[in-house]
Amino acid sequence: MSGAQQHNIGRSVVRPDVRDKVTGATRFGGDLCGPEVLSASVVRAAHAHAKVIRVDFSKAKAIDGVIAVLGRDDIKGTNRHGLIKRDHPVFCDERVRYRGDAIAVVIATTPEAAKLGRDAVEVEYEALPVIATMADAQADGAERIHEFGNVLATQLIRKGDAAKALGESDVVVTRTFAMGGVDHAFLDLEAGYAEMDGDVVTIHASGQWVHEERRLIALALGLPVERVRIVQPPTGGAFGGREDISIQIYLGLAALTLGKPVRMQYTREESMVARHKRHPMEIEYTLGATRDGTLTAAKVIIRSDEGAYASTGPAVLRKAVSHCTGPYRVPHVEADGVALFTNNCPTGAMRGFGACQLAIAYEGAVLAVARELGMDVVELKKKNLVRDGDSITTGQVIPVASAIDCLDAALDRFHWNARRKDHPAPHLRRGYGVSTICFGLGYGDGYPDASRARVRFAEDNVLEVYSGGVDVGQGLHSLLAQIAGEEFGIDASRVRVIASDTALTPESGSSSATRQTLFSGNAVKLAAGEVHRQVMDAAAVMLGLHWEDLAIKGDRIVGIHHENVATPLAFVLSGARARGFTLDSTAVYKPRTVAPTDQSGRSPRAFLTYMFGSHAAEVIVDIETGEVRVERIVAAHDVGKAINPREVEGQIEGGVAQGLGMALMEEVVTRQGRILNASFTDYIIPTILDVPRIEAVIVERADLEGPHGARGVGEPPLIGAVPAILAAISDAIGHPVEQTPATAERVWKIIHQDNAEHLT
Amino acid sequence: MTDASTLEPLSFSLNGRPVTVDVDPRETLFDTLRERLRQTGTKGACLEGECGSCTVLLDGEPVTSCLVMALQVAGREVVTIEGIAESSQLSALQAAFVRAGAVQCGYCTPGLIVSATALLKKNPRPSEDEVRRGLAGNLCRCTGYNKIVDAVLDASREGEELSETGTAGARA
Ligand code: FES
Ligand code: FES
């Protein structure tokens, strides 16, 4: 670095992890190995719902190469895990509740022997009625999946008098929406490695919150947390899909019980069958407005398919309810949500959870009101979108409400007013759609949400950041280096990041809820700021000046008023250390949010802050086949401040592509609790031919809480994409599109439902 | 993997170097590379030919190594991601991936680089459409593909500049 001051913030620095990723040198969980490593394979349930009568390991144990078969009797701690309710058995005891339920884990000298052993474990079942749908779960006399019944949670919002206001509205629309389950489909399958290091079980596996995973693993293994260490390897995507425990307890149990290194890896099929999914939801949405297009009231009924276990379900339902009217001012709201257990794959966290399903519903309802009023939807939106200082449905006042800024930015870039109205061919219809969404960042709702970070100058004078926050591919660690370096004018590339290792790093919360930029970014900034003060304090002592008269400039500490004072920073750091000064600080960022009241479900600060976004999409629909091509998407998001603009664009582009998948093609198809498309042959995610050029527009209205005004960006791009695409299809075919995914078959059916009178 | 008695010797060229390894006749090239030779740069997200993350070059042609039986490569040339970088220097394409921000989690990256290397070899000046068609077999869940397309186009332009300078130099 030359003497010039480096600025990290707002600069598209190259992430340090990328070089090894382009050469193949990066070692993901499945790349880890060691001498004499054993292999593990999990025995899964053969029924979606059944009593377990008898389990017999003897045939499996007799197989050549099989070392051990471990089941519930080998669990020394709690035979349960789960993020909110601990209801998910590590190994099933008396009952299996979905086809991914685990019975045992087989450990063998080779992966092949482990699989043979797995297939040789004998389980006798007594089948129970399968609760395949939410209707089944609610039916009179339905079999109870859990002792307390089939209702996991309910949530509500009561604001004003929705029934009365709807009665007095000039127009009222009621629409029903349905969203299918979605798989995260990260490419890096669940895979990892565990070994004993003295009496510490060390597990190398990818999750999203190493410290919480350690707690759950330690509980299951019956060990104090100090005897479990999680080291997160480079991780090939997560998107919420690594929030629940997957392979970690099996690996830890095997290493602990056998005292030998063990590895395991799911197949794509096992990954899809065992791992939680995005919640399928059914939403009945009634929205009222006055003749001039002012929204009056909303009544929203949400049913959420929870699958067999709770996972993050209660939080997902709450997020759905609290985001039920999105970025709109709606004076009267009555929302009721219920999460129902079924014998389907459990559903849990996935990018934009709860908020993305509701965005489909409120944007669909707003479109229906516009149609009913014969009003341009952009005009209707602008009339009702929250502005700075307005409150949204939870009651929270939004100081920086940039929905309209984002909408304008998206429409501008799109050249919305100049959009072509012609159709490319008689059977090819062009259509346009626009969405506006909002999203509360962090866990919110009074949940204790915090990030901690340690910053120090190491003995070699390199600035170090210690964070428990995991990088799942989004570039968190590079971002933390930018923020820490900025405090000293040190280029991000020269900052060393030590991360996501429970033995070395402080607890920094999960990489989820679009929270790491905001939470860990702030924690790092606080700690780095304190280390900066420590350095200046030492420099002042060494130079005989007041610290306020000194500044760091490039590699040197200089006098602000004394031009002749200039000392290398490295000299000050060494001198400080020799004098016994501390150059090391740990900071906690732990802001307060407020839990909703039971009666109203409202809260003055449900979330720390909100972010807004708006997408404009163009599609072409083949009305003979129902096939949809997305031609163009512009996605504008107010990220507050783009700390690394290129990476922010990358998050927006990736989120839009996943939204496109959810809108058009991705659906976990389940019959009687069995997933019918548990492979990449049958579960289709967007290819490079499906995704058009995505135009990311970065809006920057500084956040009041975020580091350097930054909010984050992870989830909202997916949330905005789906309703924009659905609205564009609807524009092209002249019918509402209210079910995801809008597959060719479904679109064709919608077009032909009434002889396509709109198309002539 | 299996009894030593059922293994057969296999010789082929891996990244320009001759290798001989005992393999199970039923195993795939993917397993041979990763499990026997511990070359873990080649990734596998599906093992059924759908994702492209296991792509390697076989006699210069991109193939999904999870669908190639190990013994099929006897006497042939295999190039994996480990063989793409020119000694310790990144190839122009790898450097373009780094610059463009075409890598997020990076799990798809080795397969994409191998596929795109083959694409540029055949068609050094592809259009955007040709890039997309050339990479249609490689899934990426993180990036939305924009920056991947940019990186490949960028690398192809750089190739153009290089060869132009080369010609100019020769003329001078
Ligand atoms: S692993 Fe070979 S194509 Fe997916
Ligand atoms: S960068 Fe993650 S799959 Fe492509």
mmCIF file of C-alpha atoms in Angstrom, chain A residues 48-188:
data_model
loop_
_atom_site.group_PDB
_atom_site.id
_atom_site.type_symbol
_atom_site.label_atom_id
_atom_site.label_comp_id
_atom_site.label_asym_id
_atom_site.label_seq_id
_atom_site.Cartn_x
_atom_site.Cartn_y
_atom_site.Cartn_z
ATOM 1 C CA ALA A 48 -44.330 -41.057 6.423
ATOM 2 C CA HIS A 49 -46.249 -41.882 9.578
ATOM 3 C CA ALA A 50 -45.925 -45.072 11.582
ATOM 4 C CA LYS A 51 -45.293 -46.593 14.951
ATOM 5 C CA VAL A 52 -41.893 -48.186 15.293
ATOM 6 C CA ILE A 53 -42.476 -51.675 16.667
ATOM 7 C CA ARG A 54 -39.007 -53.181 16.499
ATOM 8 C CA VAL A 55 -35.554 -52.181 15.331
ATOM 9 C CA ASP A 56 -32.900 -54.825 14.737
ATOM 10 C CA PHE A 57 -29.286 -53.973 13.964
ATOM 11 C CA SER A 58 -27.924 -57.522 13.992
ATOM 12 C CA LYS A 59 -27.915 -58.149 10.225
ATOM 13 C CA ALA A 60 -26.340 -54.753 9.610
ATOM 14 C CA LYS A 61 -23.630 -55.362 12.171
ATOM 15 C CA ALA A 62 -22.745 -58.631 10.490
ATOM 16 C CA ILE A 63 -21.881 -56.918 7.226
ATOM 17 C CA ASP A 64 -18.245 -56.861 6.271
ATOM 18 C CA GLY A 65 -16.728 -53.478 7.083
ATOM 19 C CA VAL A 66 -19.522 -52.307 9.376
ATOM 20 C CA ILE A 67 -17.992 -51.106 12.641
ATOM 21 C CA ALA A 68 -21.051 -49.945 14.538
ATOM 22 C CA VAL A 69 -24.729 -49.141 14.278
ATOM 23 C CA LEU A 70 -25.776 -46.319 16.580
ATOM 24 C CA GLY A 71 -29.348 -45.511 17.512
ATOM 25 C CA ARG A 72 -31.353 -43.768 20.182
ATOM 26 C CA ASP A 73 -29.877 -45.909 22.978
ATOM 27 C CA ASP A 74 -26.472 -44.511 22.123
ATOM 28 C CA ILE A 75 -27.611 -40.922 22.620
ATOM 29 C CA LYS A 76 -26.300 -39.927 26.035
ATOM 30 C CA GLY A 77 -27.925 -36.504 26.087
ATOM 31 C CA THR A 78 -31.290 -35.338 24.778
ATOM 32 C CA ASN A 79 -32.529 -37.281 21.804
ATOM 33 C CA ARG A 80 -33.952 -34.101 20.282
ATOM 34 C CA HIS A 81 -32.851 -31.052 18.365
ATOM 35 C CA GLY A 82 -34.660 -28.053 16.937
ATOM 36 C CA LEU A 83 -34.136 -24.317 16.684
ATOM 37 C CA ILE A 84 -37.228 -23.036 18.450
ATOM 38 C CA LYS A 85 -38.892 -26.118 19.971
ATOM 39 C CA ARG A 86 -36.658 -29.071 20.560
ATOM 40 C CA ASP A 87 -39.036 -31.586 18.968
ATOM 41 C CA HIS A 88 -36.976 -33.259 16.240
ATOM 42 C CA PRO A 89 -35.670 -36.665 17.313
ATOM 43 C CA VAL A 90 -32.067 -37.392 16.503
ATOM 44 C CA PHE A 91 -33.198 -41.014 16.194
ATOM 45 C CA CYS A 92 -36.885 -41.860 16.289
ATOM 46 C CA ASP A 93 -38.148 -43.659 19.319
ATOM 47 C CA GLU A 94 -41.717 -44.808 19.171
ATOM 48 C CA ARG A 95 -42.867 -43.102 15.988
ATOM 49 C CA VAL A 96 -41.726 -41.814 12.604
ATOM 50 C CA ARG A 97 -43.388 -38.633 11.349
ATOM 51 C CA TYR A 98 -41.885 -38.153 7.898
ATOM 52 C CA ARG A 99 -39.839 -40.059 5.408
ATOM 53 C CA GLY A 100 -36.645 -38.280 6.321
ATOM 54 C CA ASP A 101 -36.837 -39.336 9.957
ATOM 55 C CA ALA A 102 -33.673 -41.055 11.127
ATOM 56 C CA ILE A 103 -33.662 -44.468 12.807
ATOM 57 C CA ALA A 104 -29.940 -45.087 13.171
ATOM 58 C CA VAL A 105 -26.546 -44.306 11.733
ATOM 59 C CA VAL A 106 -24.253 -46.995 10.378
ATOM 60 C CA ILE A 107 -20.500 -46.541 10.618
ATOM 61 C CA ALA A 108 -18.225 -48.569 8.392
ATOM 62 C CA THR A 109 -14.756 -48.668 6.917
ATOM 63 C CA THR A 110 -15.972 -47.563 3.482
ATOM 64 C CA PRO A 111 -18.967 -45.588 2.189
ATOM 65 C CA GLU A 112 -20.132 -48.679 0.302
ATOM 66 C CA ALA A 113 -20.132 -50.845 3.429
ATOM 67 C CA ALA A 114 -21.961 -48.109 5.337
ATOM 68 C CA LYS A 115 -24.702 -48.141 2.705
ATOM 69 C CA LEU A 116 -24.967 -51.924 2.746
ATOM 70 C CA GLY A 117 -25.251 -51.741 6.519
ATOM 71 C CA ARG A 118 -27.892 -49.049 6.290
ATOM 72 C CA ASP A 119 -29.996 -51.202 3.992
ATOM 73 C CA ALA A 120 -29.619 -54.189 6.322
ATOM 74 C CA VAL A 121 -31.072 -52.498 9.401
ATOM 75 C CA GLU A 122 -34.461 -54.071 10.027
ATOM 76 C CA VAL A 123 -37.335 -51.933 11.204
ATOM 77 C CA GLU A 124 -40.833 -53.181 11.815
ATOM 78 C CA TYR A 125 -43.536 -50.529 11.507
ATOM 79 C CA GLU A 126 -47.231 -50.256 12.180
ATOM 80 C CA ALA A 127 -48.539 -47.781 9.647
ATOM 81 C CA LEU A 128 -50.589 -44.814 10.847
ATOM 82 C CA PRO A 129 -52.877 -42.646 8.717
ATOM 83 C CA VAL A 130 -50.744 -40.185 6.780
ATOM 84 C CA ILE A 131 -51.630 -36.541 7.310
ATOM 85 C CA ALA A 132 -50.753 -35.480 3.803
ATOM 86 C CA THR A 133 -52.336 -32.037 3.603
ATOM 87 C CA MET A 134 -53.295 -29.141 5.832
ATOM 88 C CA ALA A 135 -56.927 -30.129 5.365
ATOM 89 C CA ASP A 136 -56.090 -33.599 6.705
ATOM 90 C CA ALA A 137 -54.395 -31.995 9.700
ATOM 91 C CA GLN A 138 -57.491 -29.968 10.528
ATOM 92 C CA ALA A 139 -60.054 -32.693 9.835
ATOM 93 C CA ASP A 140 -62.255 -33.836 12.724
ATOM 94 C CA GLY A 141 -60.654 -36.744 14.523
ATOM 95 C CA ALA A 142 -57.421 -36.390 12.585
ATOM 96 C CA GLU A 143 -54.561 -38.511 13.833
ATOM 97 C CA ARG A 144 -52.363 -36.379 16.086
ATOM 98 C CA ILE A 145 -48.817 -36.124 14.813
ATOM 99 C CA HIS A 146 -47.597 -34.724 18.108
ATOM 100 C CA GLU A 147 -49.125 -35.309 21.524
ATOM 101 C CA PHE A 148 -50.516 -31.799 21.743
ATOM 102 C CA GLY A 149 -52.169 -32.057 18.344
ATOM 103 C CA ASN A 150 -51.535 -30.776 14.858
ATOM 104 C CA VAL A 151 -51.369 -27.051 15.482
ATOM 105 C CA LEU A 152 -47.854 -25.772 15.995
ATOM 106 C CA ALA A 153 -48.620 -22.088 16.337
ATOM 107 C CA THR A 154 -51.081 -19.322 15.654
ATOM 108 C CA GLN A 155 -50.396 -15.651 15.067
ATOM 109 C CA LEU A 156 -52.575 -12.622 14.593
ATOM 110 C CA ILE A 157 -52.704 -8.918 13.881
ATOM 111 C CA ARG A 158 -55.586 -6.722 15.024
ATOM 112 C CA LYS A 159 -55.511 -3.121 13.914
ATOM 113 C CA GLY A 160 -58.673 -1.003 13.826
ATOM 114 C CA ASP A 161 -61.860 -2.689 12.686
ATOM 115 C CA ALA A 162 -61.248 -4.497 9.423
ATOM 116 C CA ALA A 163 -64.736 -6.019 9.112
ATOM 117 C CA LYS A 164 -66.440 -2.655 9.464
ATOM 118 C CA ALA A 165 -63.982 -0.899 7.159
ATOM 119 C CA LEU A 166 -64.386 -3.567 4.485
ATOM 120 C CA GLY A 167 -68.157 -3.145 4.739
ATOM 121 C CA GLU A 168 -67.765 0.546 4.058
ATOM 122 C CA SER A 169 -65.244 0.192 1.220
ATOM 123 C CA ASP A 170 -66.179 1.043 -2.375
ATOM 124 C CA VAL A 171 -64.424 -2.017 -3.726
ATOM 125 C CA VAL A 172 -63.511 -5.239 -2.003
ATOM 126 C CA VAL A 173 -61.590 -8.088 -3.610
ATOM 127 C CA THR A 174 -61.012 -11.538 -2.175
ATOM 128 C CA ARG A 175 -58.354 -13.718 -3.719
ATOM 129 C CA THR A 176 -56.866 -17.054 -2.749
ATOM 130 C CA PHE A 177 -53.162 -17.684 -3.164
ATOM 131 C CA ALA A 178 -51.143 -20.864 -2.848
ATOM 132 C CA MET A 179 -47.415 -21.373 -2.771
ATOM 133 C CA GLY A 180 -45.696 -24.705 -3.200
ATOM 134 C CA GLY A 181 -42.779 -25.961 -1.151
ATOM 135 C CA VAL A 182 -39.320 -25.031 -2.374
ATOM 136 C CA ASP A 183 -35.963 -26.696 -1.878
ATOM 137 C CA HIS A 184 -32.835 -24.664 -1.190
ATOM 138 C CA ALA A 185 -30.905 -26.730 -3.703
ATOM 139 C CA PHE A 186 -27.542 -25.419 -2.649
ATOM 140 C CA LEU A 187 -24.984 -27.306 -4.695
ATOM 141 C CA ASP A 188 -22.638 -28.295 -1.867
#
